[in-house]
Tab-separated table of C-alpha atoms in Angstrom:
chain	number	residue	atom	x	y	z
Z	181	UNK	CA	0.000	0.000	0.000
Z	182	UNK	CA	1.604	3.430	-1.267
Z	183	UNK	CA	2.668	5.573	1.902
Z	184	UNK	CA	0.016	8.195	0.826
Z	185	UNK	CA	-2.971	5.888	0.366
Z	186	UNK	CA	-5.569	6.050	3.288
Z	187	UNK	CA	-6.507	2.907	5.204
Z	188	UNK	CA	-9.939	1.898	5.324
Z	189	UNK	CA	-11.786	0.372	7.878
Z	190	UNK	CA	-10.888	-2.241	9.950
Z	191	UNK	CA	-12.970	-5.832	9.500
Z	192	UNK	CA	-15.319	-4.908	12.327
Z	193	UNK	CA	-15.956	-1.554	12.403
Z	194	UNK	CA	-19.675	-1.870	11.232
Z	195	UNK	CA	-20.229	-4.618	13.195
Z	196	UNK	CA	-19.015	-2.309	16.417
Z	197	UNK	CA	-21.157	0.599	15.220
Z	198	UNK	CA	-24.329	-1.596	14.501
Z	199	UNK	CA	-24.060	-3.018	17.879
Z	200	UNK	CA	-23.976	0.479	20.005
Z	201	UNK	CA	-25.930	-0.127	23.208
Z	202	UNK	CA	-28.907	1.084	22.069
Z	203	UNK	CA	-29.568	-1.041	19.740
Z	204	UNK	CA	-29.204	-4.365	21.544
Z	205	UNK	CA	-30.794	-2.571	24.408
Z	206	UNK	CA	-33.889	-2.521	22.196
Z	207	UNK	CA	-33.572	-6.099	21.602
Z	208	UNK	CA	-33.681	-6.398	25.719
Z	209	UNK	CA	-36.805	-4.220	26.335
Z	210	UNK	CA	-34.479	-1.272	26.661
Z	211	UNK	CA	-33.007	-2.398	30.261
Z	212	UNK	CA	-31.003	0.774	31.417
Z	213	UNK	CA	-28.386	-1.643	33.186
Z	214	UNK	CA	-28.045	-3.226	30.046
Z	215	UNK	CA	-24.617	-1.936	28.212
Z	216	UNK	CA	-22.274	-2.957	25.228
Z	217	UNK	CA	-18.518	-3.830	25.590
Z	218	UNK	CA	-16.449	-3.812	22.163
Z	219	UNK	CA	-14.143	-6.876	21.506
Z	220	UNK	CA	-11.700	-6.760	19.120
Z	221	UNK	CA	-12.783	-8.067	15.856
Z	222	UNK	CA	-9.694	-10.115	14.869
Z	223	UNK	CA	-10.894	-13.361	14.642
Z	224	UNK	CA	-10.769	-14.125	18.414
Z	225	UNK	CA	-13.550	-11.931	19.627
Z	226	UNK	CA	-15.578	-15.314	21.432
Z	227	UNK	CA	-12.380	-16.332	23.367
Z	228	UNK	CA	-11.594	-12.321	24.211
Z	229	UNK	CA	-14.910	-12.078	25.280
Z	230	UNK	CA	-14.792	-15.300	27.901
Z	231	UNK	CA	-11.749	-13.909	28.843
Z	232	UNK	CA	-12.668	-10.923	30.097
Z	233	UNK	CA	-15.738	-12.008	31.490
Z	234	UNK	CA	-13.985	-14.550	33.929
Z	235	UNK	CA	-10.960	-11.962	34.342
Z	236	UNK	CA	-13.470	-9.318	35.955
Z	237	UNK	CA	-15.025	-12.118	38.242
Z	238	UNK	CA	-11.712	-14.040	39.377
Z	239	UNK	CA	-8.813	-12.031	38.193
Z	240	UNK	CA	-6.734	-12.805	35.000
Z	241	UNK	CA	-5.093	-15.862	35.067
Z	242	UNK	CA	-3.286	-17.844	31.850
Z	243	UNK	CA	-5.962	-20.008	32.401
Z	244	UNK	CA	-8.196	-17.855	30.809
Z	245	UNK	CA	-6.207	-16.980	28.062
Z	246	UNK	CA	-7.249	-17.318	24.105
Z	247	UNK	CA	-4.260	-19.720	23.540
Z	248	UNK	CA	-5.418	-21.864	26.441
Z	249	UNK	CA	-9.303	-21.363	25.503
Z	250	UNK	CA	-8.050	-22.583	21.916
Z	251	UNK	CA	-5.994	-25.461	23.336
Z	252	UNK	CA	-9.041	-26.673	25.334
Z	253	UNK	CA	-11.344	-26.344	22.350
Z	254	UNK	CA	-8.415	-28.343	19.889
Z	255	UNK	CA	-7.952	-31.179	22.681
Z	256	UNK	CA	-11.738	-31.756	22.482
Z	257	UNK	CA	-11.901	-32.285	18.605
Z	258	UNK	CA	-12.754	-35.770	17.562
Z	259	UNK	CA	-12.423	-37.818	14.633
Z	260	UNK	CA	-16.485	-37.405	14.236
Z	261	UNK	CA	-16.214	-33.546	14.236
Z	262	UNK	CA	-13.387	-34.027	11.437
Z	263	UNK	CA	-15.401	-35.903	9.608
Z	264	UNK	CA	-18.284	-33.459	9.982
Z	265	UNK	CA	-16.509	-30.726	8.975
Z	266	UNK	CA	-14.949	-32.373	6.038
Z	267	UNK	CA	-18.301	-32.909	4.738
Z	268	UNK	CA	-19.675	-29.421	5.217
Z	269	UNK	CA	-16.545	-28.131	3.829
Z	270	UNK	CA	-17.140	-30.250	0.444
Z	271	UNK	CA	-20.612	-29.288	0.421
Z	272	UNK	CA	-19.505	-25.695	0.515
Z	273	UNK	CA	-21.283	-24.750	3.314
Z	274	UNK	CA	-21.020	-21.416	4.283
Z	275	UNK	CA	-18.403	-20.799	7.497
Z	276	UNK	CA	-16.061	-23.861	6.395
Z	277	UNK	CA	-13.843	-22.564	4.296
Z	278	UNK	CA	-11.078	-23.362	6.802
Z	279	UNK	CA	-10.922	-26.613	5.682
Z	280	UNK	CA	-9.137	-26.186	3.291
Z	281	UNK	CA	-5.781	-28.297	3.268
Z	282	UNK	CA	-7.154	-30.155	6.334
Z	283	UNK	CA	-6.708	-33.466	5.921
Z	284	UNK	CA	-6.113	-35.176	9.463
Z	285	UNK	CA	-7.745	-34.733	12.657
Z	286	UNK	CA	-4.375	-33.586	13.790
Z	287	UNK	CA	-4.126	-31.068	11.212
Z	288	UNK	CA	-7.736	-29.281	11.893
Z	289	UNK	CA	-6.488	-29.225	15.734
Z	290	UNK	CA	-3.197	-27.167	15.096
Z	291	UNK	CA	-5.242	-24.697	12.651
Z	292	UNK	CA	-8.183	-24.523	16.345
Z	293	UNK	CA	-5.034	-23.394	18.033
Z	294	UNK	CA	-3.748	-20.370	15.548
Z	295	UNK	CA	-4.669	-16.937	17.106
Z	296	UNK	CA	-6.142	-14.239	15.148
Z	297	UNK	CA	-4.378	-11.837	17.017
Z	298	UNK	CA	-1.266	-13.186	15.234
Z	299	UNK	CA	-2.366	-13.808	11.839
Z	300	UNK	CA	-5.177	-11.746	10.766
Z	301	UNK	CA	-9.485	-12.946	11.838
Z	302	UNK	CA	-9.303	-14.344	8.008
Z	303	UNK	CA	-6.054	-16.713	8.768
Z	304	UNK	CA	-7.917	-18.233	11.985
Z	305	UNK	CA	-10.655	-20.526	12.757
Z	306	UNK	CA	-13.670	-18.436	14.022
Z	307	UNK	CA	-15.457	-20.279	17.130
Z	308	UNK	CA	-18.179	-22.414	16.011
Z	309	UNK	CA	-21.195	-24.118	18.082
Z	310	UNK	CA	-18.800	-26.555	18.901
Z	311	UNK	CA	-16.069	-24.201	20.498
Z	312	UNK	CA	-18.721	-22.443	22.431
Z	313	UNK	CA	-19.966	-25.432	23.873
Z	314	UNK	CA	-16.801	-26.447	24.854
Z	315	UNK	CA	-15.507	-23.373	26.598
Z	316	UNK	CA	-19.072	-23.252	28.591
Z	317	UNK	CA	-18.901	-26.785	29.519
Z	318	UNK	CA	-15.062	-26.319	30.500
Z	319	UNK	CA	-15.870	-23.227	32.651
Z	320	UNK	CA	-19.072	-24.381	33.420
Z	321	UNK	CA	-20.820	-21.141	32.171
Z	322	UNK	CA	-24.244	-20.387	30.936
Z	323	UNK	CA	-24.126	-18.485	27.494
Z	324	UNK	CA	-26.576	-16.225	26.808
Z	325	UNK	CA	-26.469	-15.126	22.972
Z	326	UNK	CA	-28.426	-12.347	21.324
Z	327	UNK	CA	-28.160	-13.827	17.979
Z	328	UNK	CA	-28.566	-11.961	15.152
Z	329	UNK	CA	-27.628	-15.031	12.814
Z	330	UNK	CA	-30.639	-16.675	13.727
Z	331	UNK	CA	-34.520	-16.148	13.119
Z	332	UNK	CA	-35.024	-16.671	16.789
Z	333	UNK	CA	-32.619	-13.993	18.206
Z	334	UNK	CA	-32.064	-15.488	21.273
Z	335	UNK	CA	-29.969	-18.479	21.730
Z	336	UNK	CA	-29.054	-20.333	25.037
Z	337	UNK	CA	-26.073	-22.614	25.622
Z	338	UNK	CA	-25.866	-24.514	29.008
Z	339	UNK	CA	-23.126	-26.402	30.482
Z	340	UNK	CA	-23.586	-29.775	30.840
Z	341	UNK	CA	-24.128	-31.940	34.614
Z	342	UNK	CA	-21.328	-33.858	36.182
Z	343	UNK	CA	-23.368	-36.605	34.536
Z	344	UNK	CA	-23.381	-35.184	31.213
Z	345	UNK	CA	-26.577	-34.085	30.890
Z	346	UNK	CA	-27.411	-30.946	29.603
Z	347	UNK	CA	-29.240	-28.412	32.588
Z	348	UNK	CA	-32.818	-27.070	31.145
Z	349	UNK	CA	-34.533	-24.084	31.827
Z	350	UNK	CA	-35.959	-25.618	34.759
Z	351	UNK	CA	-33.231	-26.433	37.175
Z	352	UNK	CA	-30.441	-23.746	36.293
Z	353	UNK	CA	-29.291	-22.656	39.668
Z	354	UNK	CA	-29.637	-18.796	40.790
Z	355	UNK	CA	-25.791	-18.742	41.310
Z	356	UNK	CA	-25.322	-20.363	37.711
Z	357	UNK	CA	-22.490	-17.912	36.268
Z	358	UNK	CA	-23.730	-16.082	33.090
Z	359	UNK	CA	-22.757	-14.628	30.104
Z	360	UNK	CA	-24.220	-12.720	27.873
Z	361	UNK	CA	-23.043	-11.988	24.191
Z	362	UNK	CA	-24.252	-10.181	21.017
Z	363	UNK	CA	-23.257	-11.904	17.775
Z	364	UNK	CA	-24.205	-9.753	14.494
Z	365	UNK	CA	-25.033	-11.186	11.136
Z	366	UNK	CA	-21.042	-10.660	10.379
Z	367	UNK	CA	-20.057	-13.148	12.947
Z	368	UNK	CA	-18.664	-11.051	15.453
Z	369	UNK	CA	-19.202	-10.968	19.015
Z	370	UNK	CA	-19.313	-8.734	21.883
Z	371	UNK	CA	-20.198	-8.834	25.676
Z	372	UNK	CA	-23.155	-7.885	27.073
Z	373	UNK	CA	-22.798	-6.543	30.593
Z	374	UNK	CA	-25.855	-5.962	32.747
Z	375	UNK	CA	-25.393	-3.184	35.575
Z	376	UNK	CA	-21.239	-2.908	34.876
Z	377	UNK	CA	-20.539	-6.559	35.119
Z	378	UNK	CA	-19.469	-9.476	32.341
Z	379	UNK	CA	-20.370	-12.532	34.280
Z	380	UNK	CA	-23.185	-12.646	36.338
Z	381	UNK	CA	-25.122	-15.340	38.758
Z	382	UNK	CA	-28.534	-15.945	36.622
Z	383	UNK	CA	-30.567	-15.407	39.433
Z	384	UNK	CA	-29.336	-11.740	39.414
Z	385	UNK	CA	-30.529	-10.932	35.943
Z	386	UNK	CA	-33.678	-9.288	36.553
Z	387	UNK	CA	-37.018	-11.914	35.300
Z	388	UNK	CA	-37.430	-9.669	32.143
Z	389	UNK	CA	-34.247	-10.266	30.702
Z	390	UNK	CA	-33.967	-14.054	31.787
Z	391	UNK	CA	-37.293	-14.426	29.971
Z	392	UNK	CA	-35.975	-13.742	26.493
Z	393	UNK	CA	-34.009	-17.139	27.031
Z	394	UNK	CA	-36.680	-18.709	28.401
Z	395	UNK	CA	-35.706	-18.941	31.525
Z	396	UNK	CA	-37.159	-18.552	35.163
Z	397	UNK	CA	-34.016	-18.681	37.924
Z	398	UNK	CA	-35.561	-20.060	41.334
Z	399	UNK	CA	-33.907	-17.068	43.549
Z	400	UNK	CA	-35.610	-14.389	41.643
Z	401	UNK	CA	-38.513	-16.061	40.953
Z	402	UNK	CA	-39.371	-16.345	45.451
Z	403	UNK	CA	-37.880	-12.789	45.242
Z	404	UNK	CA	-40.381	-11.643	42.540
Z	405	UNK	CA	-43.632	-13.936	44.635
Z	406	UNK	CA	-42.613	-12.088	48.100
Z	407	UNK	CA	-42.671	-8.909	46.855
């Protein structure tokens, strides 16, 4: 690029603006505690976005980090999933394209692990339904997604039981750690905090803004009767 040439816009920079806190406040019923945090749209912005949600609530540790969030996501990868994604990637389905060249299980695990913050959000591998699964089940976090990928908008992802089974809407605990996220029709993703904070017990998400997801937490639910 000549010296004199102006840059344009980072990948991102719509999705960023299109996201301002009004606008997914509207989605929420126009909460007043409900506020946008940017994340970096450089192919990492899921894992920056767990990171700093269990950073505010614990402190950061490396086991938070988008290399280990990666690792953990990589390490869970099985010969099934490769398979899948072969498939989809053949059938030139849309979001697969990183596929390309992968032709061992082993292979598709060392391109999980590449960073976007070191080689560009189109040299990575974006996190998929599988990845986010993953990282809730491995931090045992509830994700709450305001998805505008989806006709449905709003899309829940649970961690799993000790015994493997997923928890329903039913018998999430109040103290269930939450987080919410906004994920525009470009793929990108950024945190929604709810009165300053990234990660929040369900049960302190006010009954309006649980019941988007379909959900009903115990502790606010007795607070909401004894009122």
């Amino acid at each position: 690029m000549p010296r004199n040439s102006k840059e344009g816009p980072r990948e991102g920079t719509i999705d960023m603006l299109s996201a301002r806190s009004s606008a997914v406040r509207k989605r929420l019923g126009n909460l007043e505690k409900v506020t946008i945090e940017y994340i970096e749209a450089c192919g990492d912005c899921f894992y920056l976005a767990m990171e700093a949600a269990l950073s505010q609530e614990e402190g950061w540790s490396p086991y938070f980090t988008v290399a280990t969030m990666r690792e953990v996501v990589a390490s869970s990868l099985t010969e099934e999933i490769f398979q899948l994604y072969t498939l989809l990637h053949q059938q030139q389905t849309e979001g697969f394209k990183f596929m390309e060249g992968v032709d061992s299980l082993e292979t598709l695990r060392n391109r999980v692990r590449i960073r976007g913050q070191k080689v560009g959000g189109t040299k990575c591998v974006w996190a998929d339904g599988f990845a986010m699964e993953t990282i809730a089940n491995h931090f045992q976090l509830l994700l709450l997604v305001v998805d505008e990928r989806s006709s449905q908008k709003f899309t829940r992802i649970a961690p799993r039981c000790p015994s493997g089974a997923v928890i329903d809407s039913d018998s999430i605990p109040p103290t269930q750690a939450t987080v919410l996220l906004h994920a525009s029709q470009r793929e990108h993703m950024n945190l929604i905090c709810y009165d300053g904070r990234r990660l929040t017990p369900v049960g302190q998400l006010p009954l309006k803004l649980q019941g988007f997801w379909g959900l009903r937490s115990t502790a606010t639910g007795k607070r909401k009767a004894a009122e």
